[in-house]
Short mmCIF file of C-alpha atoms and ligand atoms in Angstrom, two decimals:
data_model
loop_
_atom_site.label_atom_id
_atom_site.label_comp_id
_atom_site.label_asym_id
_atom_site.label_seq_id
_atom_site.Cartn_x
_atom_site.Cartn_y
_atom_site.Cartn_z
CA UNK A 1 0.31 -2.16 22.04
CA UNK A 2 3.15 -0.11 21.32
CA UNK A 3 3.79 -0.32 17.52
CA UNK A 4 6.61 0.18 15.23
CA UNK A 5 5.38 1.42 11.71
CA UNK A 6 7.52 1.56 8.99
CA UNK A 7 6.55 4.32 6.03
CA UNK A 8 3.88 6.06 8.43
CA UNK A 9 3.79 9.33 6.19
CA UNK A 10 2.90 7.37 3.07
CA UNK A 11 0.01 6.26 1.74
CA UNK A 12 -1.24 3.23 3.20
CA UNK A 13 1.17 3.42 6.63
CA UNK A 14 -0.40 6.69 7.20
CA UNK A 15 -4.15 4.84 7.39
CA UNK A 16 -2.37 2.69 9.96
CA UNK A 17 -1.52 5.74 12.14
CA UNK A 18 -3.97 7.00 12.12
CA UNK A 19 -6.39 4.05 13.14
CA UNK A 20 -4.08 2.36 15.57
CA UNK A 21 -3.92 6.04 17.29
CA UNK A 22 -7.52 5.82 17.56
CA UNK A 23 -8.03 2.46 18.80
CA UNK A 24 -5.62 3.61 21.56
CA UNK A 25 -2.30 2.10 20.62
CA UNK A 26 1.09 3.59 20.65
CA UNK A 27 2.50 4.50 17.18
CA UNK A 28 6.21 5.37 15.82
CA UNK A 29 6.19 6.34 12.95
CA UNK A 30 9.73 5.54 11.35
CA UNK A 31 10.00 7.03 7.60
CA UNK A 32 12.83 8.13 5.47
CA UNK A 33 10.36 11.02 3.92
CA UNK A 34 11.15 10.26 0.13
CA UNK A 35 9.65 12.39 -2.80
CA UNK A 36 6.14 9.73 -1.85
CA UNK A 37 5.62 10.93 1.87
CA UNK A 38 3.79 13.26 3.77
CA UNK A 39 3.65 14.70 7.33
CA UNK A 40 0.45 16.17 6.37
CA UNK A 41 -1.09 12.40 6.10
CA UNK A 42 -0.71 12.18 10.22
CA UNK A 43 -0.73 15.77 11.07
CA UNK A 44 -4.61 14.53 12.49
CA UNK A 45 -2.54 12.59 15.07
CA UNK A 46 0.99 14.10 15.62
CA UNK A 47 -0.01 15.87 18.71
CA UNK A 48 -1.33 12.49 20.34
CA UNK A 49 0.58 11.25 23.43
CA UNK A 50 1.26 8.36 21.95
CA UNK A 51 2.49 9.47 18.36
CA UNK A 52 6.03 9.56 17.96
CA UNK A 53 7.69 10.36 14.77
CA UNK A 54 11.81 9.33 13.79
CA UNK A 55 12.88 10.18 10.70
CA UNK A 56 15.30 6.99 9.63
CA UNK A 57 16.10 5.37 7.15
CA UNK A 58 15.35 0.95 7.10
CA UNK A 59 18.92 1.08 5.01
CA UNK A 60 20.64 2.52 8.26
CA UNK A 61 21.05 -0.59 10.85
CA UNK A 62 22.49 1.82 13.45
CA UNK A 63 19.56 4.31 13.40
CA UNK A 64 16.99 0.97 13.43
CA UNK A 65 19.09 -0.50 16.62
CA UNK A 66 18.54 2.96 18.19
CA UNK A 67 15.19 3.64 17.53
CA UNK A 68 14.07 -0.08 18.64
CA UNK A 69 16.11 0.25 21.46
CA UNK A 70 14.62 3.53 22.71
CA UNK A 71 11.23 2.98 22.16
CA UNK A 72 10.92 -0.91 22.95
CA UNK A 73 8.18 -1.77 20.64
CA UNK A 74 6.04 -5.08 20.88
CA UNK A 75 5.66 -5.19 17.27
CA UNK A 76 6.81 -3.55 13.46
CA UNK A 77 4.44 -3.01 10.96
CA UNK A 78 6.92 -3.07 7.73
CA UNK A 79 5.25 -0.87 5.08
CA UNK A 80 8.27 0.68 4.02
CA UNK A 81 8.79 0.58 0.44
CA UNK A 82 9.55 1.88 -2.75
CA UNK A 83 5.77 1.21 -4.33
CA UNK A 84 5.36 3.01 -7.93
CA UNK A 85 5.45 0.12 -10.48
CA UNK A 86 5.82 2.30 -12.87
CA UNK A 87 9.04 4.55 -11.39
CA UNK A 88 10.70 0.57 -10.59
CA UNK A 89 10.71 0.31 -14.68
CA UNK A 90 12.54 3.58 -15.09
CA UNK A 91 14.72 2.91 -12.51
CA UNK A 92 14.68 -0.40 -10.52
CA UNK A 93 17.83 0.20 -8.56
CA UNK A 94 16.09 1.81 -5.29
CA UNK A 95 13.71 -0.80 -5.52
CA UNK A 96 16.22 -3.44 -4.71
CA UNK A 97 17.88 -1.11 -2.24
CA UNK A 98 15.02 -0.21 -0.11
CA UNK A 99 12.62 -3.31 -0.71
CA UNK A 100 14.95 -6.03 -0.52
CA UNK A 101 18.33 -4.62 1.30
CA UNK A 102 16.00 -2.31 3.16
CA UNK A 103 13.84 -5.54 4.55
CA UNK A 104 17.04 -7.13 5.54
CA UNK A 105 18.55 -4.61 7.35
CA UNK A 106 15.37 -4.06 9.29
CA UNK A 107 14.59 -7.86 10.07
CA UNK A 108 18.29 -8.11 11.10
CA UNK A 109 17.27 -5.38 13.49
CA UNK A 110 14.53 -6.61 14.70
CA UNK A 111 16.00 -10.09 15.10
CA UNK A 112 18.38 -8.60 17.69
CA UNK A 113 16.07 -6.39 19.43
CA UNK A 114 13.63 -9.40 19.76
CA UNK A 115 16.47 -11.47 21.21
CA UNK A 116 17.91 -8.60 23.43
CA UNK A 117 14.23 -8.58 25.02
CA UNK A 118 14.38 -12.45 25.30
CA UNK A 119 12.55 -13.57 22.16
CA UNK A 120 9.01 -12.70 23.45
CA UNK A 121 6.31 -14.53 21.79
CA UNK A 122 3.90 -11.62 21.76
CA UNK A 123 6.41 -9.92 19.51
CA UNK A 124 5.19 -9.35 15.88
CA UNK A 125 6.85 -8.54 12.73
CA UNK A 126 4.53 -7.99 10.30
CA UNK A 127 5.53 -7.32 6.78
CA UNK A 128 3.04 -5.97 4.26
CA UNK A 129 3.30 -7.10 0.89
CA UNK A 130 1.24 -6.61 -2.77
CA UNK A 131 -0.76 -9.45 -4.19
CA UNK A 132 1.75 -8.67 -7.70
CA UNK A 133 3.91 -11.08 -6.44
CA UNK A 134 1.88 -13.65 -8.21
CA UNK A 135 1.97 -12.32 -11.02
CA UNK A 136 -0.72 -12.26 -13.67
CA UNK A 137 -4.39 -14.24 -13.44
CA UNK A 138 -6.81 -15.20 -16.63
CA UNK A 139 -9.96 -13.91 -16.86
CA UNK A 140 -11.49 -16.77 -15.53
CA UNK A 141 -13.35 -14.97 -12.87
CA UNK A 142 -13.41 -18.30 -10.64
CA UNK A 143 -9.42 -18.03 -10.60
CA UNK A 144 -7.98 -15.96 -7.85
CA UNK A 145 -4.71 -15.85 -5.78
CA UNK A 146 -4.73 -17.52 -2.95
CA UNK A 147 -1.92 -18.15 -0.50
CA UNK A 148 -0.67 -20.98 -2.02
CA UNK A 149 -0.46 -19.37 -5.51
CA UNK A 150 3.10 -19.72 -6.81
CA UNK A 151 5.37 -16.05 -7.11
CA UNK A 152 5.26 -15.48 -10.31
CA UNK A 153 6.71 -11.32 -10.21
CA UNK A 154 7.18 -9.58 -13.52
CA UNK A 155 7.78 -5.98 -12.96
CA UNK A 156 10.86 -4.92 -11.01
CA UNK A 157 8.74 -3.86 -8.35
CA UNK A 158 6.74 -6.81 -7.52
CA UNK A 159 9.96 -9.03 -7.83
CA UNK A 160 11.79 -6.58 -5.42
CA UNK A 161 8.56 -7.39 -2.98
CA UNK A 162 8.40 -10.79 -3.62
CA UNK A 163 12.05 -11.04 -2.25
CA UNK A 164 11.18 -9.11 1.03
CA UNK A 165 8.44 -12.11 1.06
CA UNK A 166 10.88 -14.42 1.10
CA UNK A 167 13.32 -13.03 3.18
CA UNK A 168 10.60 -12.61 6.09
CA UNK A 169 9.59 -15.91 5.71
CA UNK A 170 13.32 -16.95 6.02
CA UNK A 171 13.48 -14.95 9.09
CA UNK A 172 10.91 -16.84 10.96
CA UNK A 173 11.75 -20.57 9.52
CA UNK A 174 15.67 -20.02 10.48
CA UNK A 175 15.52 -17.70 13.57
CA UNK A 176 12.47 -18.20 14.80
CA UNK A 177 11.33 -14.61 14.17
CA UNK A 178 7.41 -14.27 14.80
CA UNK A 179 6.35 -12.98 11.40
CA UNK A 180 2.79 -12.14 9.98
CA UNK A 181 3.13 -11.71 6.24
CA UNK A 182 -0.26 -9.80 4.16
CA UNK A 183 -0.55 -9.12 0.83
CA UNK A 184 -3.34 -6.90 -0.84
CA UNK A 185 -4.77 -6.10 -3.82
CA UNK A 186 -4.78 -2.18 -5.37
CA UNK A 187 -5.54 0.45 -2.81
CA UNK A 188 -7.25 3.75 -3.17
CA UNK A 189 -8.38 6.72 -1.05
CA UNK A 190 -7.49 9.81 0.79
CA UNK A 191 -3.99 10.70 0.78
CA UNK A 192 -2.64 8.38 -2.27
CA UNK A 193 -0.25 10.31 -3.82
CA UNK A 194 -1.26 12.16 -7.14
CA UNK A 195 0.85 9.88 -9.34
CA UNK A 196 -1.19 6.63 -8.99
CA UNK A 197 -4.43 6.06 -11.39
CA UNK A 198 -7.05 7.30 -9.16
CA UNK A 199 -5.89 10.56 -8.01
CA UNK A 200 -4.74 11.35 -11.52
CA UNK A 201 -7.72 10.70 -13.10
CA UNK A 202 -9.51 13.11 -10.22
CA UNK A 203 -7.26 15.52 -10.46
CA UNK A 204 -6.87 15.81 -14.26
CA UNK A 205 -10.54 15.54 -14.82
CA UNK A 206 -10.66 18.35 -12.81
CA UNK A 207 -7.85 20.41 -14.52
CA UNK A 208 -10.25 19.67 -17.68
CA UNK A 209 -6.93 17.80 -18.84
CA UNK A 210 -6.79 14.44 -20.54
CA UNK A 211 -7.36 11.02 -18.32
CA UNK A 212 -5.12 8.72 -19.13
CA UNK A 213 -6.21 4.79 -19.72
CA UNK A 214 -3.10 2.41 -20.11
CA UNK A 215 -3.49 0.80 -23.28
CA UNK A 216 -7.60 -0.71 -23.79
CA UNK A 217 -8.45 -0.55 -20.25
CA UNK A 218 -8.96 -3.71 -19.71
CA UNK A 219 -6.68 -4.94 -16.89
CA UNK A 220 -8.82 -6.20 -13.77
CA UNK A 221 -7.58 -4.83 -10.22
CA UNK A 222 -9.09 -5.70 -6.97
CA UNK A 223 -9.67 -2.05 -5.38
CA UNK A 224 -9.38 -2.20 -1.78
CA UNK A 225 -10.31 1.42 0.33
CA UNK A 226 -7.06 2.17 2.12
CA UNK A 227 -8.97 2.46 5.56
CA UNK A 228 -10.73 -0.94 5.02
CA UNK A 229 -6.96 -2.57 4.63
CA UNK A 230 -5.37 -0.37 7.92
CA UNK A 231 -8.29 -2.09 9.74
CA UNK A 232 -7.52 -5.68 8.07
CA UNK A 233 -4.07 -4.93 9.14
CA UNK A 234 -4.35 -4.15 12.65
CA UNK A 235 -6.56 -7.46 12.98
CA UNK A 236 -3.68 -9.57 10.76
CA UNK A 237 -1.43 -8.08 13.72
CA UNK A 238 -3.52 -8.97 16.64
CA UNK A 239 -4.97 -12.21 15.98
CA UNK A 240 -2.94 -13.61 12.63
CA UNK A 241 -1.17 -17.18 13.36
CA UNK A 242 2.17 -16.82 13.45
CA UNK A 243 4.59 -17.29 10.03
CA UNK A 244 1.15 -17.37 8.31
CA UNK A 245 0.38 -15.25 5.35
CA UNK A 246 -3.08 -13.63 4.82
CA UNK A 247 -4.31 -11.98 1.30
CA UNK A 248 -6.51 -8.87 2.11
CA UNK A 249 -8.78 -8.03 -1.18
CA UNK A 250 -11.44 -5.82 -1.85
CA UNK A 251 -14.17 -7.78 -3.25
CA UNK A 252 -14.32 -5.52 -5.83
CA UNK A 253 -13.05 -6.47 -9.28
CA UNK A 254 -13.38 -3.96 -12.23
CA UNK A 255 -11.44 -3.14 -15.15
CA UNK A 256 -9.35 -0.08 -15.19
CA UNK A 257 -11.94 1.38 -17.84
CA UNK A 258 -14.84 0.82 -15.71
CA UNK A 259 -12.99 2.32 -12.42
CA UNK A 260 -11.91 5.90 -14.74
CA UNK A 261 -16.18 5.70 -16.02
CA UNK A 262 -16.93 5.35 -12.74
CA UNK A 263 -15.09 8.40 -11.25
CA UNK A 264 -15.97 10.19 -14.10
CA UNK A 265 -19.85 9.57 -13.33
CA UNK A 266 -19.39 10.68 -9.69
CA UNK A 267 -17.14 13.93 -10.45
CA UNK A 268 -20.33 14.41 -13.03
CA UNK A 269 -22.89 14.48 -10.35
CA UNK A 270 -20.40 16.47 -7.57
CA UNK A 271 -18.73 19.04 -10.46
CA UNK A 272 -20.32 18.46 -13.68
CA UNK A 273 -18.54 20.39 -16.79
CA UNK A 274 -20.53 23.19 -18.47
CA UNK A 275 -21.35 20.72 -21.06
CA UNK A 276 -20.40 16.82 -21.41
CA UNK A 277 -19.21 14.27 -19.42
CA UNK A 278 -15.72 13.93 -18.05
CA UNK A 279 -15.82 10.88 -19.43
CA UNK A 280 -15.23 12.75 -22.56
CA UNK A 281 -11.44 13.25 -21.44
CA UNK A 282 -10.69 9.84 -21.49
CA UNK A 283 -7.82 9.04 -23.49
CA UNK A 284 -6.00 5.72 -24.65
CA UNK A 285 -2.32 5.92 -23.96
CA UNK A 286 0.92 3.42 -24.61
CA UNK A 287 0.42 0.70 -22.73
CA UNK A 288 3.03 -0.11 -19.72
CA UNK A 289 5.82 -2.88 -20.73
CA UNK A 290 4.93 -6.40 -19.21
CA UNK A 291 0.98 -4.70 -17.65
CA UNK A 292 -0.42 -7.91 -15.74
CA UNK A 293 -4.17 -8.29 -17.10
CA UNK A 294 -5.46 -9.35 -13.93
CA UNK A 295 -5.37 -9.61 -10.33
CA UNK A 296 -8.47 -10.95 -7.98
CA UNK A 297 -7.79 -11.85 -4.25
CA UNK A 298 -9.45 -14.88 -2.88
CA UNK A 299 -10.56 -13.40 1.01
CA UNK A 300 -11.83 -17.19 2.10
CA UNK A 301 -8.58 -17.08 4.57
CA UNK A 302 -8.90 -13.87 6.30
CA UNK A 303 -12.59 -13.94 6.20
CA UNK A 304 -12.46 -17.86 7.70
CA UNK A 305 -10.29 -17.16 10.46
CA UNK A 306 -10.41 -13.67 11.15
CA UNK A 307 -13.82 -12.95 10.23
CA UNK A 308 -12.81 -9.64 7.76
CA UNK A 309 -14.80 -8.13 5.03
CA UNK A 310 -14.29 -4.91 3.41
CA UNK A 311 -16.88 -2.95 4.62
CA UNK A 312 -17.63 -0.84 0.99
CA UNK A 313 -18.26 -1.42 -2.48
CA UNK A 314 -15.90 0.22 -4.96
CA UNK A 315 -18.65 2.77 -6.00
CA UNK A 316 -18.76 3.72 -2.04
CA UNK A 317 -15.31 3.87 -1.66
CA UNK A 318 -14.72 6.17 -4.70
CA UNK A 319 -17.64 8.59 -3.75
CA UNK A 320 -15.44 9.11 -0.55
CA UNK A 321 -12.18 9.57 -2.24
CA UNK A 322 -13.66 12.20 -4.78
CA UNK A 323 -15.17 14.19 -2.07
CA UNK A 324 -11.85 13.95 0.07
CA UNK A 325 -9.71 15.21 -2.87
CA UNK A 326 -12.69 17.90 -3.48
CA UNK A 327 -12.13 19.23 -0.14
CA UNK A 328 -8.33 18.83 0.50
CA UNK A 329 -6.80 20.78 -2.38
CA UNK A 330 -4.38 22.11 -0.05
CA UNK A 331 -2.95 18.79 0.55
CA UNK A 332 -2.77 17.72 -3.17
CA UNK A 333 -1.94 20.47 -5.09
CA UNK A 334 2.04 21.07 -3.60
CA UNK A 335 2.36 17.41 -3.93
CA UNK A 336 1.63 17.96 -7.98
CA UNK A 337 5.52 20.01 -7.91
CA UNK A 338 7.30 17.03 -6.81
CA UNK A 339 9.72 15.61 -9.31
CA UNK A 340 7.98 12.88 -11.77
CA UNK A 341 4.33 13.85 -11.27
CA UNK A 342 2.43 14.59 -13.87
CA UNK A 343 4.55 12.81 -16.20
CA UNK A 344 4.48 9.62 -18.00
CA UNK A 345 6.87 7.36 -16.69
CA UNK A 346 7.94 3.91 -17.05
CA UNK A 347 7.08 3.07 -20.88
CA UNK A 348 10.76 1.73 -21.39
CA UNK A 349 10.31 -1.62 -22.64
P1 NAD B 401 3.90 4.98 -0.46
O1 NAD B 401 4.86 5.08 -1.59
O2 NAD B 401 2.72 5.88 -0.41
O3 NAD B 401 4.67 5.18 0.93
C1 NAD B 401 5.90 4.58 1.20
C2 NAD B 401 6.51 5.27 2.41
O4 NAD B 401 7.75 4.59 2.71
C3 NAD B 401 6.85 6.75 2.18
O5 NAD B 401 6.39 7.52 3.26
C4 NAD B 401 8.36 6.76 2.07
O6 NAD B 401 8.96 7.95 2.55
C5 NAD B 401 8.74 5.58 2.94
N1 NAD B 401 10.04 5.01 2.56
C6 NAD B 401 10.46 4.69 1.31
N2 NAD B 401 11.72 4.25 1.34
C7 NAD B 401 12.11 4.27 2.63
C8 NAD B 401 13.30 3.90 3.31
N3 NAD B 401 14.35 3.44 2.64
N4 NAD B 401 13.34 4.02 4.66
C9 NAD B 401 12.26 4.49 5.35
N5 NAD B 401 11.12 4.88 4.75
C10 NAD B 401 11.04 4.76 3.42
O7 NAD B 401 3.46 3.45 -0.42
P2 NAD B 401 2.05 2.82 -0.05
O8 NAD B 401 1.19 2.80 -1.25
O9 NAD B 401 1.56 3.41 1.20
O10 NAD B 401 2.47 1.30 0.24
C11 NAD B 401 2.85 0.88 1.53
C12 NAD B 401 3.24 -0.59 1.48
O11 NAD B 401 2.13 -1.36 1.01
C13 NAD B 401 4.40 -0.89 0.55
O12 NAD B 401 5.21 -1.87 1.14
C14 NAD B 401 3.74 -1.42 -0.70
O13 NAD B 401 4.59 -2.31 -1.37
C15 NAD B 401 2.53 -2.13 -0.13
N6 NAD B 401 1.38 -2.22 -1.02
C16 NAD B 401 0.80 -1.12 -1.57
C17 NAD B 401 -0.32 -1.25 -2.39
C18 NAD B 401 -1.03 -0.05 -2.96
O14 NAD B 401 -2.05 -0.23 -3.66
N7 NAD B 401 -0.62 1.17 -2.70
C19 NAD B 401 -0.82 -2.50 -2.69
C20 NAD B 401 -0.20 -3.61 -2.13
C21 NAD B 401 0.87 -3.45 -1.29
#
C-alpha cells in the first residue's frame, strides 16, 4: 500500500514509518517540522526505496493537492497535530489552526484527490485521535470509554481534537469519504519528545534534578507503548469497517505516581545513585488547570473484531523506554535546547 502519513517525524507518526516501511509498504512522510519533530525519528528508514519525505504544511491546500497528486496514495494516515496539552493552555490558538483548520484543509484535499481518482473504495482516510475527547472517567474501575461515550473535551487540546473527530466523521456521512477514525489512550516510548511525563522524569532523574508529579499523583492514564499502537494502527487501516471508530488502549491503568515509582525502580536497578533511590527526587508540583482524573480505554471493539492486544505490560514497556533513552543520548539531549523544554508550562488557570 502506498501510504500518506501525516506528522511522520513526530512521535507516534514516526512508529508508523517506521513499521509500515518494514512490513513493506510505501511511506510519505508529509510534516511541517515544528519545534516537536524529528528527522532523526526515521533516519532508520530514510534511505528505503519506498520512503519519501515532503516537508508541507496540512494548513497549505496547494502543497496537499500537489503532494497527493504526485505521489497518488491509496490512503492518509492523519497524525498531524499540535499534541502538548499543556502548551494548548498557554496558547490554544495553533491548536485550532493546525488541529481543526489543519484537518479541514487536508480532508478537503483528500476529498478531491479521492474523487479525481474516481472515489475508490479501497481508499482510506484514517484520522488518529486521543481518547481526551471524552473527557474525564470516575474511579470506578468497571467504567471505561467506549465508542459510544459522549465528547466531553475540557482542555483546549482535546476540544481542538474532538472537532477534527467531528469534522472526519462529517466528511464521510456528507461526501462519502471512506474514513477510519482511532483514538488512544497515553503513549510512551522511544522518541517521545523530552517535554512529556515520561521522558522528563528519565531524563531529570538522570540529571539528579527534581521529578516533577502534577499535583498528588493520582490521575489514572492508560499507557499504551508507541510501537504496540503503530501496529494497532496499521491493522485499524487494513481491516477497520469503514466510518467506524476504534479505541486502541493499553491495558495498563496506573496512576501517574505509580508510573514516576516505577521508572524510578528500573533507572535504580540500570543506574542506581551513589546512595538512595531516585525515587527520592520526586517532587509535588502545582497541579495543571482542569487535570482529568482518569482515563481507561475499553479494547472489547478492536480486540472483537480485529483481534488486537497490546503485546506488553507497562513495566515491559518502560524497561524498554529507559534503556532506549540510556543509549540514545545523542538523540535527546539537542532536543532539551528547543524553546519550552524544561520549563513548566501551562499552569494558567
Ligand atoms: P508529536 O507532537 O510528537 O508530533 C506531531 C507531528 O506533527 C510533528 O512532527 C509536527 O512537526 C507535525 N505537525 C504539527 N503541525 C503540523 C502542521 N500544521 N502541518 C504538518 N505537520 C505538522 O505528536 P504525537 O504524540 O506523535 O501525536 C500524533 C497524533 O496522535 C496526534 O494527532 C495526537 O493528537 C495523537 N495522539 C497522541 C497521543 C500521545 O500520547 N502522544 C495520544 C492520543 C492521540
Amino acid at each position: 500500500m502506498r501510504i500518506l502519513v501525516t506528522g511522520g517525524a513526530g512521535f507516534i507518526g514516526s512508529a508508523v514509518v517506521r513499521l509500515a516501511i518494514a512490513r513493506g509498504h510505501q511511506v510519505v512522510n508529509l510534516d511541517a517540522l515544528t519545534y516537536a519533530a524529528c528527522l532523526d525519528n526515521v533516519a532508520s528508514v530514510a534511505s528505503d526505496p519506498g520512503y519519501a519525505f515532503e516537508h508541507a504544511d496540512i494548513r497549505d491546500r496547494a502543497a496537499l493537492d500537489r503532494i497527493l497528486a504526485a505521489h497518488q496514495p491509496d490512503a492518509v494516515m492523519h497524525l498531524a497535530a499540535e499534541s502538548h496539552v499543556d502548551r494548548s493552555i498557554d496558547g490554544p490558538g495553533a491548536f485550532i489552526d493546525t488541529n481543526v483548520t489543519g484537518t479541514y484543509h487536508l480532508l478537503e484535499a483528500a476529498r478531491k484527490y479521492w474523487a479525481a481518482q474516481g472515489r475508490p473504495a479501497g481508499f482510506r482516510f484514517h484520522h488518529i485521535s486521543t481518547d481526551e475527547v471524552f473527557g474525564s472517567l470516575p474511579a470506578d474501575p468497571s467504567v471505561k470509554f467506549t465508542e459510544d461515550t459522549p465528547y466531553d473535551p475540557r482542555s483546549p487540546y482535546s476540544a481542538s481534537k474532538a472537532a477534527s473527530d467531528h469534522l472526519v466523521r462529517a466528511w464521510h456521512e456528507t461526501y462519502g469519504l471512506p474514513v477510519v477514525l482511532t483514538n488512544c489512550s497515553n503513549n510512551y516510548g522511544p522518541y517521545h519528545f523530552p517535554e512529556k511525563l515520561v521522558p522528563v522524569i528519565i531524563l531529570n532523574a538522570l540529571a539528579g534534578k527534581a521529578l516533577p508529579v502534577y499535583g498528588d499523583g493520582s490521575n489514572i492514564r492508560d499507557w499504551l507503548y508507541v510501537e504496540d499502537h503503530a501496529d494497532a494502527l496499521l491493522l485499524v487501516l487494513e481491516r477497520g469497517t469503514i466510518g467506524r471508530s476504534y479505541n486502541i488502549g493499553g491495558e495498563n491503568e496506573r496512576t501517574n505516581l505509580q508510573l514516576v515509582r516505577t521508572l524510578c525502580a528500573i533507572l535504580d536497578e540500570k543506574r542506581p545513585k551513589p546512595a538512595g533511590s531516585h525515587a527520592d527526587q520526586i517532587t509535588f508540583v502545582t497541579d495543571r488547570p482542569g487535570h482529568d482524573a482518569r482515563y481507561a480505554i475499553d479494547p472489547a471493539r478492536i480486540r472483537a473484531e480485529l483481534g488486537w492486544r497490546p503485546s506488553v505490560t507497562v513495566e515491559q514497556g518502560l524497561e524498554r523506554t529507559v534503556q532506549w533513552y540510556l543509549d540514545n543520548e545523542g538523540w535527546w539531549r539537542p532536543l532539551q535546547a528547543r524553546k519550552g523544554v524544561g520549563e513548566r508550562l501551562g499552569t494558567q488557570g
